[in-house]
Coordinates of C-alpha atoms in Angstrom, one line a residue:
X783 CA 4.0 -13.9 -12.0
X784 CA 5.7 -15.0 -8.5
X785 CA 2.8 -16.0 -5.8
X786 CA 3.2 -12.7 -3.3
X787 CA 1.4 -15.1 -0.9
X788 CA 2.7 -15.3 3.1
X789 CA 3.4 -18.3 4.4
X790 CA 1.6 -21.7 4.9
X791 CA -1.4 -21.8 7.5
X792 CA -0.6 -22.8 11.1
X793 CA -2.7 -21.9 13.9
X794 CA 0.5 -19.9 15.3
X795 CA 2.1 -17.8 12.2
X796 CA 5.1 -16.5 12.2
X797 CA 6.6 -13.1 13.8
X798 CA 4.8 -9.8 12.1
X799 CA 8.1 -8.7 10.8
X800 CA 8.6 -9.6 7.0
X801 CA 12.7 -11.2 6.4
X802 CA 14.9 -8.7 5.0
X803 CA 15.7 -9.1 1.4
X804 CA 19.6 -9.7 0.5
X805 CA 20.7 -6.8 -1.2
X806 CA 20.3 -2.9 -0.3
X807 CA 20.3 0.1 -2.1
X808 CA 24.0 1.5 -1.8
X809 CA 23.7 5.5 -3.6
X810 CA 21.9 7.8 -2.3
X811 CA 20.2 10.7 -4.6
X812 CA 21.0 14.4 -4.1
X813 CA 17.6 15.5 -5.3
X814 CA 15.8 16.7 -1.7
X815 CA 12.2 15.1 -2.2
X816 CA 8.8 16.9 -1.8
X817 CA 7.9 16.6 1.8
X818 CA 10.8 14.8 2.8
X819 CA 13.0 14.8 5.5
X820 CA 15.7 17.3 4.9
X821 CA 18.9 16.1 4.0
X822 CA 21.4 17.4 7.5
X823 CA 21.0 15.1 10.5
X824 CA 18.1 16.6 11.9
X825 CA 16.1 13.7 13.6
X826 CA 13.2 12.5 11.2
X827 CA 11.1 12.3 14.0
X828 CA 11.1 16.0 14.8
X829 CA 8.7 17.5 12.7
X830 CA 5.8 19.2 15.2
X831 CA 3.6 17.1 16.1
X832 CA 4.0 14.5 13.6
X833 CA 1.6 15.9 11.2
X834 CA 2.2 15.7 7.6
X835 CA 4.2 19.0 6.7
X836 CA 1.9 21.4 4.9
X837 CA 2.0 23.7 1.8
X838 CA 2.0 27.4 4.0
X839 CA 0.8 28.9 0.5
X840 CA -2.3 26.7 0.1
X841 CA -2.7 24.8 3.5
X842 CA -2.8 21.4 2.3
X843 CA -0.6 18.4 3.0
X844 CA 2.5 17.9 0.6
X845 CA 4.2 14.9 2.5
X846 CA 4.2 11.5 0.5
X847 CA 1.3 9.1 0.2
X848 CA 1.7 5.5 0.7
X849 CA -1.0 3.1 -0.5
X850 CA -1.3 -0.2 1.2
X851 CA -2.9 -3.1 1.4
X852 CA -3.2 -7.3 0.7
X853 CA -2.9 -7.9 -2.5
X854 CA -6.2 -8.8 -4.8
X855 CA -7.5 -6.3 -2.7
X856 CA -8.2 -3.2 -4.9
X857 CA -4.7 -1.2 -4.1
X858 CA -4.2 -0.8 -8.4
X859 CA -7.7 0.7 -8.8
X860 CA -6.8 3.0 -6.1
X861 CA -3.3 3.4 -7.7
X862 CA -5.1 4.9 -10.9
X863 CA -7.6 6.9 -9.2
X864 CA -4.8 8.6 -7.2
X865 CA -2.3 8.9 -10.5
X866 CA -5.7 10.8 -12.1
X867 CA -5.5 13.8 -9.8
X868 CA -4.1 16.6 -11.3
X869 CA -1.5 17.2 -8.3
X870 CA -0.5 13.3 -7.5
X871 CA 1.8 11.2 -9.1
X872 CA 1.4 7.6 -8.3
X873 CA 3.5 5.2 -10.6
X874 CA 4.5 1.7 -11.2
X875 CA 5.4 -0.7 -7.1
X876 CA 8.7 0.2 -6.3
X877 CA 8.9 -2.9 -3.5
X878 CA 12.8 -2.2 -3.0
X879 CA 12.4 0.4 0.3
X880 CA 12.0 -1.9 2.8
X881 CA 15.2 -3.9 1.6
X882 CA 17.0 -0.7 2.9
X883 CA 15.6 -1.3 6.4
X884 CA 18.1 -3.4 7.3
X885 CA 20.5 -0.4 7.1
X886 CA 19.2 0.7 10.5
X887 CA 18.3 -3.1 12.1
X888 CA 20.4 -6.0 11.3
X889 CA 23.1 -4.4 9.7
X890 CA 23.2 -1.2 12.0
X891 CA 26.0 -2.3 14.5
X892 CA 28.5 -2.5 11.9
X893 CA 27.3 0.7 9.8
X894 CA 27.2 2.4 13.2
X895 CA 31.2 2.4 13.3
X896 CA 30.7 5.3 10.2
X897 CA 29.8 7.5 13.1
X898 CA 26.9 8.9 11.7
X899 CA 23.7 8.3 13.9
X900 CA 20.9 6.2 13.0
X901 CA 18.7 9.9 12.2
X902 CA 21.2 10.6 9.3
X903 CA 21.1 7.1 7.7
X904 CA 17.2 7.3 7.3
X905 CA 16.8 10.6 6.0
X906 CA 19.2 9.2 3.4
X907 CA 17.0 6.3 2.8
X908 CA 14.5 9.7 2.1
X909 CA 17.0 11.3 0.0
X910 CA 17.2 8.3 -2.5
X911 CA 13.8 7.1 -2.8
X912 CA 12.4 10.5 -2.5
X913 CA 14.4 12.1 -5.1
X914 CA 13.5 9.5 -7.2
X915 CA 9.9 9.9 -6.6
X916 CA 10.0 13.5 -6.9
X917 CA 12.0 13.5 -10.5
X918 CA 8.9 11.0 -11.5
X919 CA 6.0 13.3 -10.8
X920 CA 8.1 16.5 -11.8
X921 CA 8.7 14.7 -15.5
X922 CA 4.8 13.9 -15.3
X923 CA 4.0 18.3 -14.1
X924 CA 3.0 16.8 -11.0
X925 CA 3.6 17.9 -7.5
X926 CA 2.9 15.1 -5.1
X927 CA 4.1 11.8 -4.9
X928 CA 2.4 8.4 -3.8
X929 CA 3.5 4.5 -3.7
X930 CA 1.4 2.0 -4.2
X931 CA 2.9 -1.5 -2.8
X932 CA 1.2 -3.7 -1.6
X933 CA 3.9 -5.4 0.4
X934 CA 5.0 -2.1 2.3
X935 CA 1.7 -2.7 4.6
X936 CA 3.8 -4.8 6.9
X937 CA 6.1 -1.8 7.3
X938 CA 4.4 1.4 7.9
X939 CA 6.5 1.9 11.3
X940 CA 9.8 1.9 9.0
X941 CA 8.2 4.4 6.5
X942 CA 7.0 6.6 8.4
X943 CA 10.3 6.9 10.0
X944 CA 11.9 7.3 7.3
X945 CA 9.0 10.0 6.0
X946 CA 7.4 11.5 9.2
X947 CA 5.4 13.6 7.1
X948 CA 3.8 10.6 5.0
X949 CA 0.4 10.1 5.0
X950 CA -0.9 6.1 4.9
X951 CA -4.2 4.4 2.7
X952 CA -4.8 0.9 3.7
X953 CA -7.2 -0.7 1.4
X954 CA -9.5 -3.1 3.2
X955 CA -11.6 -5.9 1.1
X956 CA -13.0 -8.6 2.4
X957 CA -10.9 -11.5 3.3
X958 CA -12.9 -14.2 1.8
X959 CA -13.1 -12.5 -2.1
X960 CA -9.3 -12.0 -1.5
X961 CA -8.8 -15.3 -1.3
X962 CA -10.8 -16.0 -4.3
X963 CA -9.0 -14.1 -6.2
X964 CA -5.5 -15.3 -4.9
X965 CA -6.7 -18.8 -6.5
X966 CA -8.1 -17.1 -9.2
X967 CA -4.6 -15.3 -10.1
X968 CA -2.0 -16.7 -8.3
X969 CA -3.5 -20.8 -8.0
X970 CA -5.1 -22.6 -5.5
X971 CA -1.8 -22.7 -3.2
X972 CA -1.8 -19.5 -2.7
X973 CA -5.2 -18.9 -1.9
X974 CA -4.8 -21.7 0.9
X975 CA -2.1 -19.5 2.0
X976 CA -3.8 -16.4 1.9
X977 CA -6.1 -17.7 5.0
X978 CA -3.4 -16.7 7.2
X979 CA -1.4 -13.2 5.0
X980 CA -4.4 -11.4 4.7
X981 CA -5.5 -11.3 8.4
X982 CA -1.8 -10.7 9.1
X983 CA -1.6 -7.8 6.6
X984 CA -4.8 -6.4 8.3
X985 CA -3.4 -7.2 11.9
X986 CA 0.1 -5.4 11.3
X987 CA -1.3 -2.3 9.1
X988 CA -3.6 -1.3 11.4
X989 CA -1.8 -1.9 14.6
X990 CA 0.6 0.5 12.2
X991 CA -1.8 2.8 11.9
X992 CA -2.6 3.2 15.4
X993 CA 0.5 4.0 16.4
X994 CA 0.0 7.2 14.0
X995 CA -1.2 11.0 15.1
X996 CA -4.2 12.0 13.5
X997 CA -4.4 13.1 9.7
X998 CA -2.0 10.4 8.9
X999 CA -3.1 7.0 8.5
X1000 CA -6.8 6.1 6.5
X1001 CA -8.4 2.9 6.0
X1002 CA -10.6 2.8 2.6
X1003 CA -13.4 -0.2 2.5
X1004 CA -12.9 -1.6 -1.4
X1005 CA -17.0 -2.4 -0.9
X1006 CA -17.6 1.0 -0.1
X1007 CA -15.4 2.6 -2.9
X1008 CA -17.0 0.2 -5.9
X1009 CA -20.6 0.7 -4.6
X1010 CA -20.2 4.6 -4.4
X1011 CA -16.6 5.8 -5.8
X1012 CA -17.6 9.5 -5.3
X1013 CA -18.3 9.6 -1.5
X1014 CA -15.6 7.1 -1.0
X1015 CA -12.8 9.2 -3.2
X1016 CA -14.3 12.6 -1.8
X1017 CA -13.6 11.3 1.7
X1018 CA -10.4 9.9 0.8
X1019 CA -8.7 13.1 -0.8
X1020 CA -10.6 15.4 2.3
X1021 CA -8.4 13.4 4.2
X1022 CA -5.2 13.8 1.7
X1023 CA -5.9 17.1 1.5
X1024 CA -6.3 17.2 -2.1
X1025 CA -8.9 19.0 -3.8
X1026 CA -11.4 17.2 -5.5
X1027 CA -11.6 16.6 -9.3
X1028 CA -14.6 14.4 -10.6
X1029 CA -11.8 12.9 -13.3
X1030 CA -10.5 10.7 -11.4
X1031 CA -13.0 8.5 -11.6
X1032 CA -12.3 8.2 -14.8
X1033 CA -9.3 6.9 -14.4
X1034 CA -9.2 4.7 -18.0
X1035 CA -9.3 8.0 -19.9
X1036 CA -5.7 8.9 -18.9
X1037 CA -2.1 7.6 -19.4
X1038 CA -0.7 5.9 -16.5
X1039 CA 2.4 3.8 -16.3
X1040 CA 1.1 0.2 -15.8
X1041 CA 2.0 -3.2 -17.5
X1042 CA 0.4 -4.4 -20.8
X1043 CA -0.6 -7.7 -18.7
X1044 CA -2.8 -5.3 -16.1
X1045 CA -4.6 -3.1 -19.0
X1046 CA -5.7 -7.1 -20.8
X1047 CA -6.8 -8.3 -17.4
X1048 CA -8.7 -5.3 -16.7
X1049 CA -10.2 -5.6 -19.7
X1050 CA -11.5 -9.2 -19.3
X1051 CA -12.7 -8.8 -16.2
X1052 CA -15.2 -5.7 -16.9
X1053 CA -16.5 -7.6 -20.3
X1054 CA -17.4 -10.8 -18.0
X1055 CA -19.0 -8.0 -15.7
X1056 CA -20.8 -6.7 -18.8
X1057 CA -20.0 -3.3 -17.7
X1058 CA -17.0 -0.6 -19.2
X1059 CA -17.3 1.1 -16.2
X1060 CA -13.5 1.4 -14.7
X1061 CA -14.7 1.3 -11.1
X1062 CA -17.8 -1.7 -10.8
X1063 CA -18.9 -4.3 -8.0
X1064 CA -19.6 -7.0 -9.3
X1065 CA -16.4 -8.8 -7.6
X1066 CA -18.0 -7.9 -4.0
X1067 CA -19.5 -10.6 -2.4
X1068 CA -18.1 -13.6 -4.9
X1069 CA -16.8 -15.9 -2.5
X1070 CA -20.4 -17.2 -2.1
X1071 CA -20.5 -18.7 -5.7
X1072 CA -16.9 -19.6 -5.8
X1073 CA -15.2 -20.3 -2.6
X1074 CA -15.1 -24.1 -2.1
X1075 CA -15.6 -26.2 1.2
X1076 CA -12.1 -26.5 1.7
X1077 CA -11.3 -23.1 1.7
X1078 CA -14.1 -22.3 3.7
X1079 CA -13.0 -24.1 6.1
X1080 CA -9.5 -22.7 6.5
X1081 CA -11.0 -19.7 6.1
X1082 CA -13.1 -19.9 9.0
X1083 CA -10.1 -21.4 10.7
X1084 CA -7.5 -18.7 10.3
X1085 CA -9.2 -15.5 9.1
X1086 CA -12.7 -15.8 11.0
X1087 CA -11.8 -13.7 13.5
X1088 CA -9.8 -11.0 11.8
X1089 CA -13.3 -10.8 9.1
X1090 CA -15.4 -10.3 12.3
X1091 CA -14.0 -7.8 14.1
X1092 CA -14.0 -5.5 10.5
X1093 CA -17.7 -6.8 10.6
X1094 CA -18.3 -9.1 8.1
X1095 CA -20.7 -11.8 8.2

């Protein structure tokens, strides 16, 4: 697997804004999303209040979720949690949506000479992806969608253009068992290099998420959500809106759409736990045993300040 790792440490990184991949998506869909933006003009912006548009019949929220976060940080335990609920669909990293960003920033002065303005271009960036969200969760009797890449934490301004009814989950771990587990599954160069992307994904999201109005943006603790999954997940669909079902802790019992390679990693790690509990934390806290000097250092270094200021010691 590629190393999803930022760049190398320097004690001034690099402008916040990720590089644009090559290629865009060219088609858009035709199938109107659930929650989207609608498909004439209208500016995406415009919705009251920026709140997440609501079901009138039942009160609740039905705009798109977005789960974000570092990676190694818990997002796919999340991911299957969220795919449990009866109402939410949450399949397989899409990673391509922010490719399409470019369609309104680097490439916008020649796409502007179509004559359409910037409003109608995103909400047919909505159109696509949406639609081919929506057709997911309807093929699965589901009525919700949610994504769940990690990447897409460095762009939560862009999304929630492009869906101003989206509703944002950052998943916060600590910074130093992050990088443990960069080294662990990605090598040793990438946990050196994940000194300085995981305070940046932290430093980006949140700022992000601050921008938000209320009711849309949520930051979940990954300590707080293995040590006690129920008051973590109750608190986390309150704020989505959901109600709750006790199942979805249980999220092993179900078919989801993941890779072979995650179901035999998962696996491994709960037998060296010694647990077959899906949700466990005996990953919290193991950059004590197995973070060496090195990385301690850089650690200290580069994400010492971000790891204080979410108050861990």
């Amino acid at each position: 697997m590629a190393d999803p790792a930022g760049p190398v440490p320097h004690p001034t990184p690099a402008d916040d804004t990720p590089a644009d991949p090559a290629s865009i998506a060219s088609t858009p869909a035709t199938t109107a999303p659930i929650g989207s933006t609608p498909t004439d003009p209208a500016p995406p912006g415009g919705r009251a209040a920026g709140m997440p548009a609501v079901d009138s019949r039942a009160g609740r929220p039905q705009g798109p979720i977005f789960l974000v976060g570092c990676q190694r940080s818990g997002t796919t335990m999340l991911r299957l949690v969220l795919d449990s609920h009866s109402r939410v669909s949450c399949g397989p990293e899409t990673r391509f949506l922010t490719d399409m960003r470019r369609i309104v920033g680097r490439d916008w002065e020649r796409l502007a000479r179509f004559g359409f303005p910037r409003e109608y271009w995103l909400g047919r960036i909505a159109d696509f992806f949406g639609g081919i969200q929506t057709d997911y969760a309807r093929s699965r009797g589901k009525t919700r969608w949610a994504d769940k890449t990690p990447l897409y934490a460095l762009s939560i301004d862009f999304l929630a253009e492009v869906f101003p009814d989206a509703q944002f989950v950052h998943v916060i771990r600590d910074g130093r068992d992050v990088v443990v587990s960069h080294r662990k599954r990605f090598g040793y160069w990438s946990a050196v290099k994940c000194v300085v992307k995981w305070p940046r994904y932290i430093r980006v999201a949140r700022a992000a998420g601050a921008r938000l109005p209320a009711g849309r943006y949520h930051e979940l603790r990954y300590e707080e959500t293995v040590t006690d999954p129920e008051k973590a997940m109750r608190g986390l669909f309150e704020f989505l809106g959901e109600p709750w079902e006790a199942g979805v802790l249980d999220y092993d019992g179900k078919q989801h759409d993941v890779a072979g390679k995650y179901t035999a990693e998962a696996d491994r790690r709960r037998a060296a736990a010694g647990t077959d509990a899906p949700i466990y934390g005996s990953r919290v806290g193991t950059y004590r045993r197995e973070l060496d000097p090195f990385l301690r250092v850089l650690v200290r270094v580069f994400s010492g300040a971000t790891l204080r200021e979410l108050g861990y010691r």
